[in-house]
Amino acid sequence: MAAAELIFDPRAAHGEAAFDEVLNLARTQAQAQGLPYAGIVSAQDAWQLVQAGKAVLVDVRTNEERTFVGYVPASLHVAWATGTSMNRNPRFTRELEAKAGGKDAVVVLLCRSGKRSAAAAEAAAKAGFTHVFNIAQGFEGDLDEQQQRGHSGGWRWHALPWLQD
């Protein structure tokens, strides 16, 4: 599913209205697509929202992925699944609520490709989170023709800030 087409440009922003426009477009598209959560935003828009203090970014990947693949500076971490068997974290929504600052916080979720974070966003919405968004393409993007990630989308491909241990 596609993210909202608007790519937020802070140089052209006019205060709160620009942030609201990004989120409202994502909500409108989510409703049209029948998504069970607030919507999908681009990595660029997510970063602008986070930088402006309008959203918190929560990485739902495993500790191992964050360590070996990289992570977004100042992102929060609540694993959706854990270990090599990828068992779902039964405390996910409780941990998310505690770290994000409540169920009414604007939360943007990030995983490897946008698939786990979509499932996490759905679970969060079902648990009562009202402003939870999925970041399109995740951290590494979709698989390319060679079955590799990182060549055609995702947080890193868009040259957004990230670190690696």
PDB file of C-alpha atoms in Angstrom:
ATOM      1  CA  MET A   1       0.000   0.000   0.000  1.00  0.00           C
ATOM      2  CA  ALA A   2       1.272   3.397  -0.921  1.00  0.00           C
ATOM      3  CA  ALA A   3       2.114   6.158   1.476  1.00  0.00           C
ATOM      4  CA  ALA A   4       0.480   9.519   1.256  1.00  0.00           C
ATOM      5  CA  GLU A   5       1.901  11.231  -1.824  1.00  0.00           C
ATOM      6  CA  LEU A   6       2.653  14.500  -0.072  1.00  0.00           C
ATOM      7  CA  ILE A   7       6.321  14.813   0.809  1.00  0.00           C
ATOM      8  CA  PHE A   8       6.614  17.410   3.529  1.00  0.00           C
ATOM      9  CA  ASP A   9       9.022  20.237   2.804  1.00  0.00           C
ATOM     10  CA  PRO A  10       9.826  22.147   5.996  1.00  0.00           C
ATOM     11  CA  ARG A  11      11.075  25.128   3.970  1.00  0.00           C
ATOM     12  CA  ALA A  12       7.598  25.550   2.506  1.00  0.00           C
ATOM     13  CA  ALA A  13       5.772  24.752   5.729  1.00  0.00           C
ATOM     14  CA  HIS A  14       3.374  27.152   7.332  1.00  0.00           C
ATOM     15  CA  GLY A  15       3.336  25.916  10.915  1.00  0.00           C
ATOM     16  CA  GLU A  16       0.912  23.374  12.261  1.00  0.00           C
ATOM     17  CA  ALA A  17      -1.140  23.331   9.065  1.00  0.00           C
ATOM     18  CA  ALA A  18       1.636  21.587   7.114  1.00  0.00           C
ATOM     19  CA  PHE A  19       1.973  18.822   9.705  1.00  0.00           C
ATOM     20  CA  ASP A  20      -1.788  18.424   9.876  1.00  0.00           C
ATOM     21  CA  GLU A  21      -1.949  18.211   6.079  1.00  0.00           C
ATOM     22  CA  VAL A  22       0.492  15.288   6.008  1.00  0.00           C
ATOM     23  CA  LEU A  23      -1.415  13.368   8.669  1.00  0.00           C
ATOM     24  CA  ASN A  24      -4.850  14.211   7.277  1.00  0.00           C
ATOM     25  CA  LEU A  25      -3.860  13.035   3.786  1.00  0.00           C
ATOM     26  CA  ALA A  26      -2.535   9.789   5.278  1.00  0.00           C
ATOM     27  CA  ARG A  27      -5.807   9.326   7.203  1.00  0.00           C
ATOM     28  CA  THR A  28      -7.927   9.983   4.120  1.00  0.00           C
ATOM     29  CA  GLN A  29      -5.956   7.470   2.064  1.00  0.00           C
ATOM     30  CA  ALA A  30      -6.108   4.915   4.891  1.00  0.00           C
ATOM     31  CA  GLN A  31      -9.882   5.222   5.057  1.00  0.00           C
ATOM     32  CA  ALA A  32     -10.162   4.823   1.278  1.00  0.00           C
ATOM     33  CA  GLN A  33      -7.973   1.694   1.449  1.00  0.00           C
ATOM     34  CA  GLY A  34      -9.834   0.311   4.455  1.00  0.00           C
ATOM     35  CA  LEU A  35      -6.761   0.257   6.681  1.00  0.00           C
ATOM     36  CA  PRO A  36      -7.468  -0.493  10.351  1.00  0.00           C
ATOM     37  CA  TYR A  37      -4.972   2.137  11.584  1.00  0.00           C
ATOM     38  CA  ALA A  38      -4.490   5.874  11.013  1.00  0.00           C
ATOM     39  CA  GLY A  39      -2.445   5.665   7.814  1.00  0.00           C
ATOM     40  CA  ILE A  40       0.850   5.326   6.000  1.00  0.00           C
ATOM     41  CA  VAL A  41       3.444   8.093   5.760  1.00  0.00           C
ATOM     42  CA  SER A  42       6.646   8.310   3.767  1.00  0.00           C
ATOM     43  CA  ALA A  43       9.973   8.009   5.544  1.00  0.00           C
ATOM     44  CA  GLN A  44      10.715  11.640   4.713  1.00  0.00           C
ATOM     45  CA  ASP A  45       7.448  12.861   6.197  1.00  0.00           C
ATOM     46  CA  ALA A  46       7.926  10.688   9.271  1.00  0.00           C
ATOM     47  CA  TRP A  47      11.372  12.191   9.850  1.00  0.00           C
ATOM     48  CA  GLN A  48      10.059  15.756   9.517  1.00  0.00           C
ATOM     49  CA  LEU A  49       7.243  15.022  11.969  1.00  0.00           C
ATOM     50  CA  VAL A  50       9.697  13.518  14.456  1.00  0.00           C
ATOM     51  CA  GLN A  51      12.199  16.367  14.101  1.00  0.00           C
ATOM     52  CA  ALA A  52       9.452  18.900  14.753  1.00  0.00           C
ATOM     53  CA  GLY A  53       8.314  17.030  17.856  1.00  0.00           C
ATOM     54  CA  LYS A  54       4.946  16.200  16.267  1.00  0.00           C
ATOM     55  CA  ALA A  55       5.395  12.404  16.392  1.00  0.00           C
ATOM     56  CA  VAL A  56       7.474   9.741  18.081  1.00  0.00           C
ATOM     57  CA  LEU A  57       9.248   7.165  15.960  1.00  0.00           C
ATOM     58  CA  VAL A  58       9.086   3.611  17.274  1.00  0.00           C
ATOM     59  CA  ASP A  59      11.229   0.903  15.694  1.00  0.00           C
ATOM     60  CA  VAL A  60       9.434  -2.448  15.951  1.00  0.00           C
ATOM     61  CA  ARG A  61      12.322  -4.581  14.631  1.00  0.00           C
ATOM     62  CA  THR A  62      14.299  -6.992  16.778  1.00  0.00           C
ATOM     63  CA  ASN A  63      17.302  -5.953  18.846  1.00  0.00           C
ATOM     64  CA  GLU A  64      19.474  -7.932  16.437  1.00  0.00           C
ATOM     65  CA  GLU A  65      18.189  -6.028  13.401  1.00  0.00           C
ATOM     66  CA  ARG A  66      18.830  -2.704  15.060  1.00  0.00           C
ATOM     67  CA  THR A  67      22.334  -3.753  16.073  1.00  0.00           C
ATOM     68  CA  PHE A  68      23.475  -5.351  12.822  1.00  0.00           C
ATOM     69  CA  VAL A  69      21.479  -3.431  10.190  1.00  0.00           C
ATOM     70  CA  GLY A  70      21.181  -0.007  11.802  1.00  0.00           C
ATOM     71  CA  TYR A  71      18.659   2.233  13.517  1.00  0.00           C
ATOM     72  CA  VAL A  72      17.313   5.770  13.509  1.00  0.00           C
ATOM     73  CA  PRO A  73      18.922   8.062  16.106  1.00  0.00           C
ATOM     74  CA  ALA A  74      16.609   8.897  19.014  1.00  0.00           C
ATOM     75  CA  SER A  75      14.057   6.310  17.913  1.00  0.00           C
ATOM     76  CA  LEU A  76      12.241   4.370  20.583  1.00  0.00           C
ATOM     77  CA  HIS A  77      12.315   0.593  20.465  1.00  0.00           C
ATOM     78  CA  VAL A  78       9.434  -1.786  21.091  1.00  0.00           C
ATOM     79  CA  ALA A  79       9.948  -5.116  19.360  1.00  0.00           C
ATOM     80  CA  TRP A  80       6.882  -6.498  17.588  1.00  0.00           C
ATOM     81  CA  ALA A  81       8.471  -9.958  17.538  1.00  0.00           C
ATOM     82  CA  THR A  82      11.545 -11.338  19.256  1.00  0.00           C
ATOM     83  CA  GLY A  83      14.295 -13.855  18.671  1.00  0.00           C
ATOM     84  CA  THR A  84      15.116 -15.892  15.610  1.00  0.00           C
ATOM     85  CA  SER A  85      11.728 -17.598  15.769  1.00  0.00           C
ATOM     86  CA  MET A  86      10.063 -14.154  15.594  1.00  0.00           C
ATOM     87  CA  ASN A  87       7.611 -14.853  18.408  1.00  0.00           C
ATOM     88  CA  ARG A  88       5.150 -11.994  18.789  1.00  0.00           C
ATOM     89  CA  ASN A  89       5.851  -9.808  21.795  1.00  0.00           C
ATOM     90  CA  PRO A  90       2.786 -10.292  24.049  1.00  0.00           C
ATOM     91  CA  ARG A  91       3.555  -6.990  25.825  1.00  0.00           C
ATOM     92  CA  PHE A  92       3.815  -4.959  22.622  1.00  0.00           C
ATOM     93  CA  THR A  93       0.867  -2.598  23.143  1.00  0.00           C
ATOM     94  CA  ARG A  94       1.615  -2.072  26.848  1.00  0.00           C
ATOM     95  CA  GLU A  95       5.255  -1.268  26.086  1.00  0.00           C
ATOM     96  CA  LEU A  96       4.237   0.989  23.204  1.00  0.00           C
ATOM     97  CA  GLU A  97       1.827   2.909  25.415  1.00  0.00           C
ATOM     98  CA  ALA A  98       4.477   3.385  28.098  1.00  0.00           C
ATOM     99  CA  LYS A  99       7.250   4.468  25.732  1.00  0.00           C
ATOM    100  CA  ALA A 100       5.164   6.591  23.346  1.00  0.00           C
ATOM    101  CA  GLY A 101       3.463   8.544  26.108  1.00  0.00           C
ATOM    102  CA  GLY A 102      -0.045   7.171  25.870  1.00  0.00           C
ATOM    103  CA  LYS A 103      -2.588   5.983  23.361  1.00  0.00           C
ATOM    104  CA  ASP A 104      -3.263   9.480  22.021  1.00  0.00           C
ATOM    105  CA  ALA A 105       0.353  10.146  21.004  1.00  0.00           C
ATOM    106  CA  VAL A 106       1.143  10.483  17.296  1.00  0.00           C
ATOM    107  CA  VAL A 107       3.288   7.416  16.629  1.00  0.00           C
ATOM    108  CA  VAL A 108       5.093   6.432  13.423  1.00  0.00           C
ATOM    109  CA  LEU A 109       6.171   2.783  13.312  1.00  0.00           C
ATOM    110  CA  LEU A 110       9.217   1.468  11.450  1.00  0.00           C
ATOM    111  CA  CYS A 111      10.309  -2.077  10.588  1.00  0.00           C
ATOM    112  CA  ARG A 112      12.463  -3.588   7.833  1.00  0.00           C
ATOM    113  CA  SER A 113      10.009  -3.244   4.938  1.00  0.00           C
ATOM    114  CA  GLY A 114       6.774  -1.797   6.316  1.00  0.00           C
ATOM    115  CA  LYS A 115       5.015  -5.143   6.733  1.00  0.00           C
ATOM    116  CA  ARG A 116       5.619  -5.899  10.426  1.00  0.00           C
ATOM    117  CA  SER A 117       5.043  -2.270  11.304  1.00  0.00           C
ATOM    118  CA  ALA A 118       1.680  -2.457   9.498  1.00  0.00           C
ATOM    119  CA  ALA A 119       0.725  -5.463  11.644  1.00  0.00           C
ATOM    120  CA  ALA A 120       1.969  -3.615  14.724  1.00  0.00           C
ATOM    121  CA  ALA A 121      -0.038  -0.520  13.737  1.00  0.00           C
ATOM    122  CA  GLU A 122      -3.155  -2.656  13.371  1.00  0.00           C
ATOM    123  CA  ALA A 123      -2.631  -4.205  16.816  1.00  0.00           C
ATOM    124  CA  ALA A 124      -2.016  -0.769  18.325  1.00  0.00           C
ATOM    125  CA  ALA A 125      -5.188   0.632  16.758  1.00  0.00           C
ATOM    126  CA  LYS A 126      -7.192  -2.321  18.065  1.00  0.00           C
ATOM    127  CA  ALA A 127      -5.728  -1.605  21.520  1.00  0.00           C
ATOM    128  CA  GLY A 128      -7.024   1.979  21.367  1.00  0.00           C
ATOM    129  CA  PHE A 129      -4.152   3.978  19.850  1.00  0.00           C
ATOM    130  CA  THR A 130      -5.783   6.742  17.825  1.00  0.00           C
ATOM    131  CA  HIS A 131      -2.852   8.224  15.873  1.00  0.00           C
ATOM    132  CA  VAL A 132      -0.607   5.339  14.843  1.00  0.00           C
ATOM    133  CA  PHE A 133       0.945   5.452  11.363  1.00  0.00           C
ATOM    134  CA  ASN A 134       3.077   3.001   9.410  1.00  0.00           C
ATOM    135  CA  ILE A 135       6.221   4.207   7.633  1.00  0.00           C
ATOM    136  CA  ALA A 136       6.116   3.079   3.988  1.00  0.00           C
ATOM    137  CA  GLN A 137       8.973   0.842   2.816  1.00  0.00           C
ATOM    138  CA  GLY A 138      10.426   0.545   6.314  1.00  0.00           C
ATOM    139  CA  PHE A 139      14.120   0.852   7.060  1.00  0.00           C
ATOM    140  CA  GLU A 140      15.476  -1.223   4.162  1.00  0.00           C
ATOM    141  CA  GLY A 141      12.746  -1.076   1.513  1.00  0.00           C
ATOM    142  CA  ASP A 142      11.287  -3.797  -0.666  1.00  0.00           C
ATOM    143  CA  LEU A 143      13.165  -6.623  -2.348  1.00  0.00           C
ATOM    144  CA  ASP A 144      14.598  -5.766  -5.766  1.00  0.00           C
ATOM    145  CA  GLU A 145      15.017  -8.051  -8.788  1.00  0.00           C
ATOM    146  CA  GLN A 146      18.058  -9.691  -7.149  1.00  0.00           C
ATOM    147  CA  GLN A 147      16.051 -10.344  -3.969  1.00  0.00           C
ATOM    148  CA  GLN A 148      18.033  -7.714  -2.064  1.00  0.00           C
ATOM    149  CA  ARG A 149      16.826  -4.798   0.021  1.00  0.00           C
ATOM    150  CA  GLY A 150      18.130  -1.257   0.237  1.00  0.00           C
ATOM    151  CA  HIS A 151      18.331  -0.509  -3.491  1.00  0.00           C
ATOM    152  CA  SER A 152      14.900   0.891  -4.241  1.00  0.00           C
ATOM    153  CA  GLY A 153      13.330   2.397  -1.162  1.00  0.00           C
ATOM    154  CA  GLY A 154      13.300   2.600   2.582  1.00  0.00           C
ATOM    155  CA  TRP A 155      14.673   4.902   5.237  1.00  0.00           C
ATOM    156  CA  ARG A 156      18.346   4.360   4.366  1.00  0.00           C
ATOM    157  CA  TRP A 157      17.785   4.633   0.603  1.00  0.00           C
ATOM    158  CA  HIS A 158      16.219   8.060   1.130  1.00  0.00           C
ATOM    159  CA  ALA A 159      19.449   9.109   2.911  1.00  0.00           C
ATOM    160  CA  LEU A 160      17.721   9.861   6.195  1.00  0.00           C
ATOM    161  CA  PRO A 161      19.755   9.757   9.429  1.00  0.00           C
ATOM    162  CA  TRP A 162      20.719   6.337  10.753  1.00  0.00           C
ATOM    163  CA  LEU A 163      23.460   4.734  12.821  1.00  0.00           C
ATOM    164  CA  GLN A 164      24.982   1.290  13.022  1.00  0.00           C
ATOM    165  CA  ASP A 165      26.692  -0.326  16.000  1.00  0.00           C
TER     166      ASP A 165
END
